[in-house]
Amino acid sequence: METENQTSVLEFVLLGLSEDTGVQALLFGLFLLMYLVTFTGNLIIILAIISDSHLHTPMYFFLSNLSFTDICFTSTTVPKMLLNIQTESKIIIFESCLSQIFFYILFGQLDNALLTIMAYDRFVAICHPLHYMVIMNSRLCGLLLLASWLVGILDSLSQCLMVLQLSFCTNLEIPHFFCELNQVILLACSDTFLNDLVIYLSSGLLGFIPLTGILFSYSKIISSILRISTTEGKQKAFSTCGSHLLVVTLFYGTGLGVYLSSTASQNSRKNAIASVMYVVVIPMLNPFIYSLRNKDIQQAFKKLRNILSIKEFFSQV
């Protein structure tokens, strides 16, 4: 089979979710709507937290960063997909493909890290409420966020450097709507043992350790809630972590579902469809989940709306 060195690879072909021309308009409208809802919903969460001083706490600090990460995570893949459908072009150059891989892994790992930190935050708030502000001080919050970025950047960089070492076959069709790392590696004609090893190691360490931390935190949280004598107290304690628990379940549940479907099925197109849940739907749902029963966020929304109404009034005067 003919090969090309990575320096001469000019472009890949993203086959997308379907090659049926009849559904392209439907896919464009659906994904544009989901992207706009994701972008707007998460942006409103960020602005509401910034505008309300009562929400300047560790929990909402990390929630605003999670919303920012979700915007970036979705923006890494969906705009290019929409552009390809609109222009009826499936081409993505090698450099852009590598950039997609880098930012997709970076913001995926940031999501993972932030959910773990938020679980620890809830553990401290419920299990050690009297020491909460002492433990979750601004310095620790800043260090945890910085560490999350550094780990994400190092993981993304290592994966991209490994891809640069590969030589690719002349068939450069990716049965996906973005440059998914595993699909790109499958197109290589050179040995991919080290690439696979790095993926398994990073997935194991950066997946297993955070998940273990989350499970440990919630085991302690549930144990503490069960020791509360009053029903009202239990409901209040659970309401502070219920939204986060639901997001964690969706994030890891869909991620595990995509992984299992990819190992059980050799149909890459079906795997691409399954990954839509993980890449697009979960970031879209997060603002609704965190604001649905959260009185603090709802109150912040009202304040933000009043601020915007006042600014609009003065702009018209």
PDB file of C-alpha atoms in Angstrom:
ATOM      1  CA  MET A   1       0.000   0.000   0.000  1.00  0.00           C
ATOM      2  CA  GLU A   2       1.278   3.461  -0.907  1.00  0.00           C
ATOM      3  CA  THR A   3       2.252   5.747   1.898  1.00  0.00           C
ATOM      4  CA  GLU A   4       2.871   9.434   2.332  1.00  0.00           C
ATOM      5  CA  ASN A   5       5.176  11.007   4.889  1.00  0.00           C
ATOM      6  CA  GLN A   6       3.400  13.264   7.368  1.00  0.00           C
ATOM      7  CA  THR A   7       5.101  16.331   5.846  1.00  0.00           C
ATOM      8  CA  SER A   8       3.439  15.688   2.467  1.00  0.00           C
ATOM      9  CA  VAL A   9      -0.035  14.895   3.809  1.00  0.00           C
ATOM     10  CA  LEU A  10      -2.170  17.835   2.763  1.00  0.00           C
ATOM     11  CA  GLU A  11      -5.705  16.937   3.686  1.00  0.00           C
ATOM     12  CA  PHE A  12      -8.089  14.428   5.217  1.00  0.00           C
ATOM     13  CA  VAL A  13     -11.673  13.761   4.204  1.00  0.00           C
ATOM     14  CA  LEU A  14     -14.302  13.951   6.968  1.00  0.00           C
ATOM     15  CA  LEU A  15     -17.158  11.690   5.856  1.00  0.00           C
ATOM     16  CA  GLY A  16     -19.497  13.081   8.532  1.00  0.00           C
ATOM     17  CA  LEU A  17     -22.521  11.400  10.073  1.00  0.00           C
ATOM     18  CA  SER A  18     -24.191  10.561   6.762  1.00  0.00           C
ATOM     19  CA  GLU A  19     -23.369  10.678   3.065  1.00  0.00           C
ATOM     20  CA  ASP A  20     -27.067  10.951   2.187  1.00  0.00           C
ATOM     21  CA  THR A  21     -27.460  14.389   0.561  1.00  0.00           C
ATOM     22  CA  GLY A  22     -31.131  14.435   1.529  1.00  0.00           C
ATOM     23  CA  VAL A  23     -30.410  14.710   5.269  1.00  0.00           C
ATOM     24  CA  GLN A  24     -27.592  17.273   5.116  1.00  0.00           C
ATOM     25  CA  ALA A  25     -29.951  20.238   5.517  1.00  0.00           C
ATOM     26  CA  LEU A  26     -31.599  18.539   8.503  1.00  0.00           C
ATOM     27  CA  LEU A  27     -28.207  17.812  10.101  1.00  0.00           C
ATOM     28  CA  PHE A  28     -27.099  21.409   9.509  1.00  0.00           C
ATOM     29  CA  GLY A  29     -30.217  22.844  11.158  1.00  0.00           C
ATOM     30  CA  LEU A  30     -30.129  20.400  14.070  1.00  0.00           C
ATOM     31  CA  PHE A  31     -26.442  20.907  14.886  1.00  0.00           C
ATOM     32  CA  LEU A  32     -26.647  24.677  14.409  1.00  0.00           C
ATOM     33  CA  LEU A  33     -29.540  24.794  16.889  1.00  0.00           C
ATOM     34  CA  MET A  34     -27.708  22.599  19.421  1.00  0.00           C
ATOM     35  CA  TYR A  35     -24.526  24.671  19.062  1.00  0.00           C
ATOM     36  CA  LEU A  36     -26.370  27.973  19.569  1.00  0.00           C
ATOM     37  CA  VAL A  37     -28.197  26.586  22.627  1.00  0.00           C
ATOM     38  CA  THR A  38     -24.893  25.280  24.043  1.00  0.00           C
ATOM     39  CA  PHE A  39     -23.050  28.552  23.422  1.00  0.00           C
ATOM     40  CA  THR A  40     -25.846  30.804  24.698  1.00  0.00           C
ATOM     41  CA  GLY A  41     -26.768  28.663  27.721  1.00  0.00           C
ATOM     42  CA  ASN A  42     -23.206  28.340  28.989  1.00  0.00           C
ATOM     43  CA  LEU A  43     -22.436  32.004  28.283  1.00  0.00           C
ATOM     44  CA  ILE A  44     -25.463  33.070  30.344  1.00  0.00           C
ATOM     45  CA  ILE A  45     -24.234  30.863  33.221  1.00  0.00           C
ATOM     46  CA  ILE A  46     -20.813  32.585  33.077  1.00  0.00           C
ATOM     47  CA  LEU A  47     -22.291  36.114  32.928  1.00  0.00           C
ATOM     48  CA  ALA A  48     -24.766  35.362  35.739  1.00  0.00           C
ATOM     49  CA  ILE A  49     -21.973  34.130  38.029  1.00  0.00           C
ATOM     50  CA  ILE A  50     -19.728  37.107  37.211  1.00  0.00           C
ATOM     51  CA  SER A  51     -22.511  39.669  37.757  1.00  0.00           C
ATOM     52  CA  ASP A  52     -23.726  38.301  41.119  1.00  0.00           C
ATOM     53  CA  SER A  53     -21.282  38.742  44.006  1.00  0.00           C
ATOM     54  CA  HIS A  54     -23.191  36.127  46.047  1.00  0.00           C
ATOM     55  CA  LEU A  55     -22.010  33.498  43.554  1.00  0.00           C
ATOM     56  CA  HIS A  56     -18.319  34.343  43.943  1.00  0.00           C
ATOM     57  CA  THR A  57     -17.699  31.068  45.771  1.00  0.00           C
ATOM     58  CA  PRO A  58     -15.504  28.054  44.896  1.00  0.00           C
ATOM     59  CA  MET A  59     -18.459  25.990  43.632  1.00  0.00           C
ATOM     60  CA  TYR A  60     -19.614  28.645  41.160  1.00  0.00           C
ATOM     61  CA  PHE A  61     -16.043  29.562  40.245  1.00  0.00           C
ATOM     62  CA  PHE A  62     -15.537  26.020  38.972  1.00  0.00           C
ATOM     63  CA  LEU A  63     -19.014  25.948  37.405  1.00  0.00           C
ATOM     64  CA  SER A  64     -18.208  29.059  35.352  1.00  0.00           C
ATOM     65  CA  ASN A  65     -14.967  27.431  34.211  1.00  0.00           C
ATOM     66  CA  LEU A  66     -16.902  24.263  33.314  1.00  0.00           C
ATOM     67  CA  SER A  67     -19.309  26.350  31.213  1.00  0.00           C
ATOM     68  CA  PHE A  68     -16.382  28.029  29.450  1.00  0.00           C
ATOM     69  CA  THR A  69     -14.803  24.625  28.806  1.00  0.00           C
ATOM     70  CA  ASP A  70     -18.069  23.252  27.384  1.00  0.00           C
ATOM     71  CA  ILE A  71     -18.289  26.182  24.953  1.00  0.00           C
ATOM     72  CA  CYS A  72     -14.720  25.565  23.792  1.00  0.00           C
ATOM     73  CA  PHE A  73     -15.189  21.765  23.674  1.00  0.00           C
ATOM     74  CA  THR A  74     -18.175  22.045  21.340  1.00  0.00           C
ATOM     75  CA  SER A  75     -16.602  24.869  19.314  1.00  0.00           C
ATOM     76  CA  THR A  76     -13.649  22.604  18.509  1.00  0.00           C
ATOM     77  CA  THR A  77     -15.764  20.299  16.342  1.00  0.00           C
ATOM     78  CA  VAL A  78     -19.250  21.596  15.472  1.00  0.00           C
ATOM     79  CA  PRO A  79     -18.403  24.820  13.533  1.00  0.00           C
ATOM     80  CA  LYS A  80     -16.144  22.869  11.155  1.00  0.00           C
ATOM     81  CA  MET A  81     -18.878  20.291  10.642  1.00  0.00           C
ATOM     82  CA  LEU A  82     -21.400  23.045   9.860  1.00  0.00           C
ATOM     83  CA  LEU A  83     -18.948  24.684   7.456  1.00  0.00           C
ATOM     84  CA  ASN A  84     -18.383  21.391   5.636  1.00  0.00           C
ATOM     85  CA  ILE A  85     -22.121  20.848   5.217  1.00  0.00           C
ATOM     86  CA  GLN A  86     -22.705  24.441   4.082  1.00  0.00           C
ATOM     87  CA  THR A  87     -19.869  24.442   1.543  1.00  0.00           C
ATOM     88  CA  GLU A  88     -20.455  20.790   0.544  1.00  0.00           C
ATOM     89  CA  SER A  89     -16.775  20.159   1.206  1.00  0.00           C
ATOM     90  CA  LYS A  90     -15.451  17.396   3.442  1.00  0.00           C
ATOM     91  CA  ILE A  91     -11.817  18.422   3.336  1.00  0.00           C
ATOM     92  CA  ILE A  92      -9.742  19.304   6.393  1.00  0.00           C
ATOM     93  CA  ILE A  93      -6.027  20.025   6.059  1.00  0.00           C
ATOM     94  CA  PHE A  94      -3.560  18.109   8.210  1.00  0.00           C
ATOM     95  CA  GLU A  95      -2.670  21.113  10.379  1.00  0.00           C
ATOM     96  CA  SER A  96      -6.340  21.832  11.123  1.00  0.00           C
ATOM     97  CA  CYS A  97      -6.925  18.162  11.868  1.00  0.00           C
ATOM     98  CA  LEU A  98      -4.031  18.179  14.337  1.00  0.00           C
ATOM     99  CA  SER A  99      -5.414  21.356  15.944  1.00  0.00           C
ATOM    100  CA  GLN A 100      -8.804  19.676  16.363  1.00  0.00           C
ATOM    101  CA  ILE A 101      -7.165  16.710  18.073  1.00  0.00           C
ATOM    102  CA  PHE A 102      -5.192  19.004  20.392  1.00  0.00           C
ATOM    103  CA  PHE A 103      -8.131  21.154  21.526  1.00  0.00           C
ATOM    104  CA  TYR A 104     -10.605  18.257  21.648  1.00  0.00           C
ATOM    105  CA  ILE A 105      -8.344  16.353  24.070  1.00  0.00           C
ATOM    106  CA  LEU A 106      -7.467  19.519  26.019  1.00  0.00           C
ATOM    107  CA  PHE A 107     -11.042  20.583  26.712  1.00  0.00           C
ATOM    108  CA  GLY A 108     -12.196  16.991  27.209  1.00  0.00           C
ATOM    109  CA  GLN A 109      -9.565  16.562  29.918  1.00  0.00           C
ATOM    110  CA  LEU A 110     -10.487  19.934  31.420  1.00  0.00           C
ATOM    111  CA  ASP A 111     -14.106  18.790  31.657  1.00  0.00           C
ATOM    112  CA  ASN A 112     -12.898  15.628  33.364  1.00  0.00           C
ATOM    113  CA  ALA A 113     -10.687  17.510  35.825  1.00  0.00           C
ATOM    114  CA  LEU A 114     -13.283  20.172  36.665  1.00  0.00           C
ATOM    115  CA  LEU A 115     -15.964  17.578  37.408  1.00  0.00           C
ATOM    116  CA  THR A 116     -13.500  15.855  39.759  1.00  0.00           C
ATOM    117  CA  ILE A 117     -12.629  19.125  41.516  1.00  0.00           C
ATOM    118  CA  MET A 118     -16.327  19.988  41.855  1.00  0.00           C
ATOM    119  CA  ALA A 119     -16.941  16.585  43.466  1.00  0.00           C
ATOM    120  CA  TYR A 120     -14.174  17.339  45.975  1.00  0.00           C
ATOM    121  CA  ASP A 121     -15.698  20.784  46.560  1.00  0.00           C
ATOM    122  CA  ARG A 122     -19.084  19.198  47.401  1.00  0.00           C
ATOM    123  CA  PHE A 123     -17.331  16.653  49.651  1.00  0.00           C
ATOM    124  CA  VAL A 124     -15.705  19.435  51.681  1.00  0.00           C
ATOM    125  CA  ALA A 125     -18.936  21.504  51.775  1.00  0.00           C
ATOM    126  CA  ILE A 126     -21.078  18.629  53.100  1.00  0.00           C
ATOM    127  CA  CYS A 127     -18.610  16.599  55.151  1.00  0.00           C
ATOM    128  CA  HIS A 128     -16.566  19.516  56.571  1.00  0.00           C
ATOM    129  CA  PRO A 129     -18.892  22.549  56.384  1.00  0.00           C
ATOM    130  CA  LEU A 130     -17.216  24.497  59.200  1.00  0.00           C
ATOM    131  CA  HIS A 131     -13.832  24.338  57.476  1.00  0.00           C
ATOM    132  CA  TYR A 132     -15.140  24.820  53.921  1.00  0.00           C
ATOM    133  CA  MET A 133     -13.871  28.370  53.273  1.00  0.00           C
ATOM    134  CA  VAL A 134     -10.559  27.594  54.970  1.00  0.00           C
ATOM    135  CA  ILE A 135      -9.917  24.483  52.854  1.00  0.00           C
ATOM    136  CA  MET A 136     -11.383  25.776  49.567  1.00  0.00           C
ATOM    137  CA  ASN A 137      -9.534  29.076  49.669  1.00  0.00           C
ATOM    138  CA  SER A 138      -8.839  31.158  46.567  1.00  0.00           C
ATOM    139  CA  ARG A 139      -5.203  30.004  46.399  1.00  0.00           C
ATOM    140  CA  LEU A 140      -6.158  26.311  46.326  1.00  0.00           C
ATOM    141  CA  CYS A 141      -8.883  26.956  43.742  1.00  0.00           C
ATOM    142  CA  GLY A 142      -6.399  28.765  41.516  1.00  0.00           C
ATOM    143  CA  LEU A 143      -3.815  25.985  41.874  1.00  0.00           C
ATOM    144  CA  LEU A 144      -6.392  23.279  41.081  1.00  0.00           C
ATOM    145  CA  LEU A 145      -7.492  25.136  37.943  1.00  0.00           C
ATOM    146  CA  LEU A 146      -3.882  25.716  36.861  1.00  0.00           C
ATOM    147  CA  ALA A 147      -3.056  22.028  37.407  1.00  0.00           C
ATOM    148  CA  SER A 148      -6.074  21.038  35.311  1.00  0.00           C
ATOM    149  CA  TRP A 149      -4.885  23.195  32.414  1.00  0.00           C
ATOM    150  CA  LEU A 150      -1.310  21.923  32.656  1.00  0.00           C
ATOM    151  CA  VAL A 151      -2.376  18.257  32.670  1.00  0.00           C
ATOM    152  CA  GLY A 152      -4.719  18.846  29.722  1.00  0.00           C
ATOM    153  CA  ILE A 153      -2.050  20.677  27.702  1.00  0.00           C
ATOM    154  CA  LEU A 154       0.599  18.020  28.402  1.00  0.00           C
ATOM    155  CA  ASP A 155      -1.766  15.197  27.419  1.00  0.00           C
ATOM    156  CA  SER A 156      -2.874  16.983  24.227  1.00  0.00           C
ATOM    157  CA  LEU A 157       0.679  17.857  23.293  1.00  0.00           C
ATOM    158  CA  SER A 158       1.957  14.309  23.815  1.00  0.00           C
ATOM    159  CA  GLN A 159      -0.831  12.843  21.662  1.00  0.00           C
ATOM    160  CA  CYS A 160      -0.234  15.353  18.855  1.00  0.00           C
ATOM    161  CA  LEU A 161       3.535  14.798  18.887  1.00  0.00           C
ATOM    162  CA  MET A 162       2.912  11.065  18.556  1.00  0.00           C
ATOM    163  CA  VAL A 163       0.649  11.673  15.542  1.00  0.00           C
ATOM    164  CA  LEU A 164       3.389  13.755  13.903  1.00  0.00           C
ATOM    165  CA  GLN A 165       5.656  10.699  13.929  1.00  0.00           C
ATOM    166  CA  LEU A 166       3.253   8.695  11.743  1.00  0.00           C
ATOM    167  CA  SER A 167       3.243   8.109   8.013  1.00  0.00           C
ATOM    168  CA  PHE A 168      -0.175   7.866   6.428  1.00  0.00           C
ATOM    169  CA  CYS A 169      -1.715   5.788   3.679  1.00  0.00           C
ATOM    170  CA  THR A 170      -3.067   7.467   0.569  1.00  0.00           C
ATOM    171  CA  ASN A 171      -6.639   6.695   1.683  1.00  0.00           C
ATOM    172  CA  LEU A 172      -7.288   9.528   4.143  1.00  0.00           C
ATOM    173  CA  GLU A 173     -11.042   9.207   4.693  1.00  0.00           C
ATOM    174  CA  ILE A 174     -12.195   9.602   8.311  1.00  0.00           C
ATOM    175  CA  PRO A 175     -15.671   8.113   9.001  1.00  0.00           C
ATOM    176  CA  HIS A 176     -16.449  10.805  11.553  1.00  0.00           C
ATOM    177  CA  PHE A 177     -17.572  14.439  11.728  1.00  0.00           C
ATOM    178  CA  PHE A 178     -14.261  15.571  13.271  1.00  0.00           C
ATOM    179  CA  CYS A 179     -10.657  14.382  13.524  1.00  0.00           C
ATOM    180  CA  GLU A 180     -11.082  11.819  16.275  1.00  0.00           C
ATOM    181  CA  LEU A 181      -7.653  10.604  17.439  1.00  0.00           C
ATOM    182  CA  ASN A 182      -8.277   6.864  17.114  1.00  0.00           C
ATOM    183  CA  GLN A 183      -9.733   7.259  13.612  1.00  0.00           C
ATOM    184  CA  VAL A 184      -6.690   9.271  12.487  1.00  0.00           C
ATOM    185  CA  ILE A 185      -4.289   6.660  13.873  1.00  0.00           C
ATOM    186  CA  LEU A 186      -6.166   3.917  12.004  1.00  0.00           C
ATOM    187  CA  LEU A 187      -5.227   5.651   8.733  1.00  0.00           C
ATOM    188  CA  ALA A 188      -1.494   5.343   9.461  1.00  0.00           C
ATOM    189  CA  CYS A 189       0.631   2.868   7.539  1.00  0.00           C
ATOM    190  CA  SER A 190       3.518   3.042  10.000  1.00  0.00           C
ATOM    191  CA  ASP A 191       3.671   1.214  13.321  1.00  0.00           C
ATOM    192  CA  THR A 192       1.160   2.655  15.827  1.00  0.00           C
ATOM    193  CA  PHE A 193       2.155   0.621  18.892  1.00  0.00           C
ATOM    194  CA  LEU A 194       3.563   3.639  20.771  1.00  0.00           C
ATOM    195  CA  ASN A 195       0.521   5.753  19.861  1.00  0.00           C
ATOM    196  CA  ASP A 196      -1.821   3.086  21.197  1.00  0.00           C
ATOM    197  CA  LEU A 197       0.305   2.721  24.330  1.00  0.00           C
ATOM    198  CA  VAL A 198       0.224   6.472  25.040  1.00  0.00           C
ATOM    199  CA  ILE A 199      -3.563   6.540  24.508  1.00  0.00           C
ATOM    200  CA  TYR A 200      -4.153   3.608  26.870  1.00  0.00           C
ATOM    201  CA  LEU A 201      -1.848   5.033  29.537  1.00  0.00           C
ATOM    202  CA  SER A 202      -3.338   8.534  29.420  1.00  0.00           C
ATOM    203  CA  SER A 203      -6.902   7.208  29.282  1.00  0.00           C
ATOM    204  CA  GLY A 204      -6.193   4.902  32.208  1.00  0.00           C
ATOM    205  CA  LEU A 205      -4.471   7.468  34.405  1.00  0.00           C
ATOM    206  CA  LEU A 206      -6.549  10.525  33.494  1.00  0.00           C
ATOM    207  CA  GLY A 207      -9.787   8.544  33.445  1.00  0.00           C
ATOM    208  CA  PHE A 208      -9.448   6.061  36.291  1.00  0.00           C
ATOM    209  CA  ILE A 209      -7.898   8.391  38.897  1.00  0.00           C
ATOM    210  CA  PRO A 210     -10.506  11.205  38.559  1.00  0.00           C
ATOM    211  CA  LEU A 211     -13.382   8.695  38.467  1.00  0.00           C
ATOM    212  CA  THR A 212     -12.024   7.031  41.625  1.00  0.00           C
ATOM    213  CA  GLY A 213     -11.822  10.445  43.290  1.00  0.00           C
ATOM    214  CA  ILE A 214     -15.422  11.237  42.338  1.00  0.00           C
ATOM    215  CA  LEU A 215     -16.702   7.866  43.602  1.00  0.00           C
ATOM    216  CA  PHE A 216     -14.792   8.284  46.872  1.00  0.00           C
ATOM    217  CA  SER A 217     -16.142  11.828  47.354  1.00  0.00           C
ATOM    218  CA  TYR A 218     -19.734  10.777  46.748  1.00  0.00           C
ATOM    219  CA  SER A 219     -19.456   7.714  48.964  1.00  0.00           C
ATOM    220  CA  LYS A 220     -18.478  10.056  51.808  1.00  0.00           C
ATOM    221  CA  ILE A 221     -21.165  12.578  50.816  1.00  0.00           C
ATOM    222  CA  ILE A 222     -23.934   9.950  50.796  1.00  0.00           C
ATOM    223  CA  SER A 223     -22.710   8.578  54.121  1.00  0.00           C
ATOM    224  CA  SER A 224     -22.848  12.078  55.653  1.00  0.00           C
ATOM    225  CA  ILE A 225     -26.317  12.790  54.221  1.00  0.00           C
ATOM    226  CA  LEU A 226     -27.698   9.531  55.633  1.00  0.00           C
ATOM    227  CA  ARG A 227     -26.511  10.564  59.093  1.00  0.00           C
ATOM    228  CA  ILE A 228     -28.600  13.749  58.986  1.00  0.00           C
ATOM    229  CA  SER A 229     -31.622  13.234  61.235  1.00  0.00           C
ATOM    230  CA  THR A 230     -34.200  15.459  59.516  1.00  0.00           C
ATOM    231  CA  THR A 231     -35.726  14.904  56.074  1.00  0.00           C
ATOM    232  CA  GLU A 232     -35.468  18.622  55.306  1.00  0.00           C
ATOM    233  CA  GLY A 233     -31.765  18.558  56.135  1.00  0.00           C
ATOM    234  CA  LYS A 234     -31.193  15.577  53.856  1.00  0.00           C
ATOM    235  CA  GLN A 235     -33.036  17.255  50.978  1.00  0.00           C
ATOM    236  CA  LYS A 236     -31.068  20.486  51.439  1.00  0.00           C
ATOM    237  CA  ALA A 237     -27.750  18.615  51.510  1.00  0.00           C
ATOM    238  CA  PHE A 238     -28.620  16.542  48.451  1.00  0.00           C
ATOM    239  CA  SER A 239     -29.836  19.606  46.513  1.00  0.00           C
ATOM    240  CA  THR A 240     -26.331  21.085  46.726  1.00  0.00           C
ATOM    241  CA  CYS A 241     -24.785  18.141  44.867  1.00  0.00           C
ATOM    242  CA  GLY A 242     -27.688  16.593  42.915  1.00  0.00           C
ATOM    243  CA  SER A 243     -27.058  18.611  39.736  1.00  0.00           C
ATOM    244  CA  HIS A 244     -23.356  17.805  39.737  1.00  0.00           C
ATOM    245  CA  LEU A 245     -24.038  14.113  40.319  1.00  0.00           C
ATOM    246  CA  LEU A 246     -26.391  14.064  37.313  1.00  0.00           C
ATOM    247  CA  VAL A 247     -23.794  15.789  35.087  1.00  0.00           C
ATOM    248  CA  VAL A 248     -21.087  13.348  36.236  1.00  0.00           C
ATOM    249  CA  THR A 249     -23.372  10.390  35.479  1.00  0.00           C
ATOM    250  CA  LEU A 250     -24.148  11.713  31.995  1.00  0.00           C
ATOM    251  CA  PHE A 251     -20.500  12.617  31.258  1.00  0.00           C
ATOM    252  CA  TYR A 252     -18.965   9.308  32.298  1.00  0.00           C
ATOM    253  CA  GLY A 253     -21.985   7.234  31.276  1.00  0.00           C
ATOM    254  CA  THR A 254     -22.007   8.508  27.699  1.00  0.00           C
ATOM    255  CA  GLY A 255     -18.199   8.404  27.523  1.00  0.00           C
ATOM    256  CA  LEU A 256     -18.235   4.766  28.608  1.00  0.00           C
ATOM    257  CA  GLY A 257     -21.084   4.075  26.186  1.00  0.00           C
ATOM    258  CA  VAL A 258     -19.112   5.507  23.257  1.00  0.00           C
ATOM    259  CA  TYR A 259     -16.048   3.462  24.266  1.00  0.00           C
ATOM    260  CA  LEU A 260     -18.026   0.221  24.582  1.00  0.00           C
ATOM    261  CA  SER A 261     -19.842   0.802  21.284  1.00  0.00           C
ATOM    262  CA  SER A 262     -16.525   1.398  19.522  1.00  0.00           C
ATOM    263  CA  THR A 263     -15.040  -1.837  20.882  1.00  0.00           C
ATOM    264  CA  ALA A 264     -18.165  -3.908  20.246  1.00  0.00           C
ATOM    265  CA  SER A 265     -18.924  -2.553  16.782  1.00  0.00           C
ATOM    266  CA  GLN A 266     -16.625  -2.188  13.800  1.00  0.00           C
ATOM    267  CA  ASN A 267     -19.061   0.277  12.204  1.00  0.00           C
ATOM    268  CA  SER A 268     -17.225   3.593  12.533  1.00  0.00           C
ATOM    269  CA  ARG A 269     -20.227   5.582  11.313  1.00  0.00           C
ATOM    270  CA  LYS A 270     -22.361   4.245  14.189  1.00  0.00           C
ATOM    271  CA  ASN A 271     -19.563   5.135  16.603  1.00  0.00           C
ATOM    272  CA  ALA A 272     -19.556   8.688  15.220  1.00  0.00           C
ATOM    273  CA  ILE A 273     -23.303   8.981  15.800  1.00  0.00           C
ATOM    274  CA  ALA A 274     -22.875   7.669  19.366  1.00  0.00           C
ATOM    275  CA  SER A 275     -20.180  10.271  20.066  1.00  0.00           C
ATOM    276  CA  VAL A 276     -22.635  13.095  19.269  1.00  0.00           C
ATOM    277  CA  MET A 277     -24.140  12.534  22.730  1.00  0.00           C
ATOM    278  CA  TYR A 278     -20.768  12.998  24.384  1.00  0.00           C
ATOM    279  CA  VAL A 279     -19.474  15.866  22.219  1.00  0.00           C
ATOM    280  CA  VAL A 280     -22.610  17.967  21.661  1.00  0.00           C
ATOM    281  CA  VAL A 281     -25.621  16.921  23.750  1.00  0.00           C
ATOM    282  CA  ILE A 282     -24.002  16.851  27.229  1.00  0.00           C
ATOM    283  CA  PRO A 283     -22.469  20.371  26.960  1.00  0.00           C
ATOM    284  CA  MET A 284     -25.886  21.583  25.753  1.00  0.00           C
ATOM    285  CA  LEU A 285     -27.722  20.042  28.726  1.00  0.00           C
ATOM    286  CA  ASN A 286     -25.319  21.220  31.449  1.00  0.00           C
ATOM    287  CA  PRO A 287     -26.717  24.803  31.778  1.00  0.00           C
ATOM    288  CA  PHE A 288     -30.257  23.437  32.128  1.00  0.00           C
ATOM    289  CA  ILE A 289     -29.222  20.849  34.707  1.00  0.00           C
ATOM    290  CA  TYR A 290     -27.331  23.357  36.873  1.00  0.00           C
ATOM    291  CA  SER A 291     -30.017  26.051  36.706  1.00  0.00           C
ATOM    292  CA  LEU A 292     -33.239  24.004  36.777  1.00  0.00           C
ATOM    293  CA  ARG A 293     -33.538  23.655  40.591  1.00  0.00           C
ATOM    294  CA  ASN A 294     -30.778  26.018  41.673  1.00  0.00           C
ATOM    295  CA  LYS A 295     -32.354  29.061  43.342  1.00  0.00           C
ATOM    296  CA  ASP A 296     -29.024  30.923  43.478  1.00  0.00           C
ATOM    297  CA  ILE A 297     -28.531  30.626  39.711  1.00  0.00           C
ATOM    298  CA  GLN A 298     -32.165  31.562  39.020  1.00  0.00           C
ATOM    299  CA  GLN A 299     -31.791  34.639  41.216  1.00  0.00           C
ATOM    300  CA  ALA A 300     -28.590  35.543  39.377  1.00  0.00           C
ATOM    301  CA  PHE A 301     -30.453  35.214  36.053  1.00  0.00           C
ATOM    302  CA  LYS A 302     -33.017  37.756  37.266  1.00  0.00           C
ATOM    303  CA  LYS A 303     -30.276  40.179  38.343  1.00  0.00           C
ATOM    304  CA  LEU A 304     -28.494  39.746  34.997  1.00  0.00           C
ATOM    305  CA  ARG A 305     -31.749  40.384  33.136  1.00  0.00           C
ATOM    306  CA  ASN A 306     -32.339  43.542  35.183  1.00  0.00           C
ATOM    307  CA  ILE A 307     -28.795  44.760  34.495  1.00  0.00           C
ATOM    308  CA  LEU A 308     -29.209  44.173  30.760  1.00  0.00           C
ATOM    309  CA  SER A 309     -32.635  45.890  30.804  1.00  0.00           C
ATOM    310  CA  ILE A 310     -31.176  48.953  32.535  1.00  0.00           C
ATOM    311  CA  LYS A 311     -28.291  49.155  30.051  1.00  0.00           C
ATOM    312  CA  GLU A 312     -30.718  48.825  27.152  1.00  0.00           C
ATOM    313  CA  PHE A 313     -32.891  51.595  28.622  1.00  0.00           C
ATOM    314  CA  PHE A 314     -29.978  54.038  28.953  1.00  0.00           C
ATOM    315  CA  SER A 315     -28.711  53.199  25.468  1.00  0.00           C
ATOM    316  CA  GLN A 316     -32.080  54.264  24.053  1.00  0.00           C
ATOM    317  CA  VAL A 317     -32.242  57.514  26.056  1.00  0.00           C
TER     318      VAL A 317
END
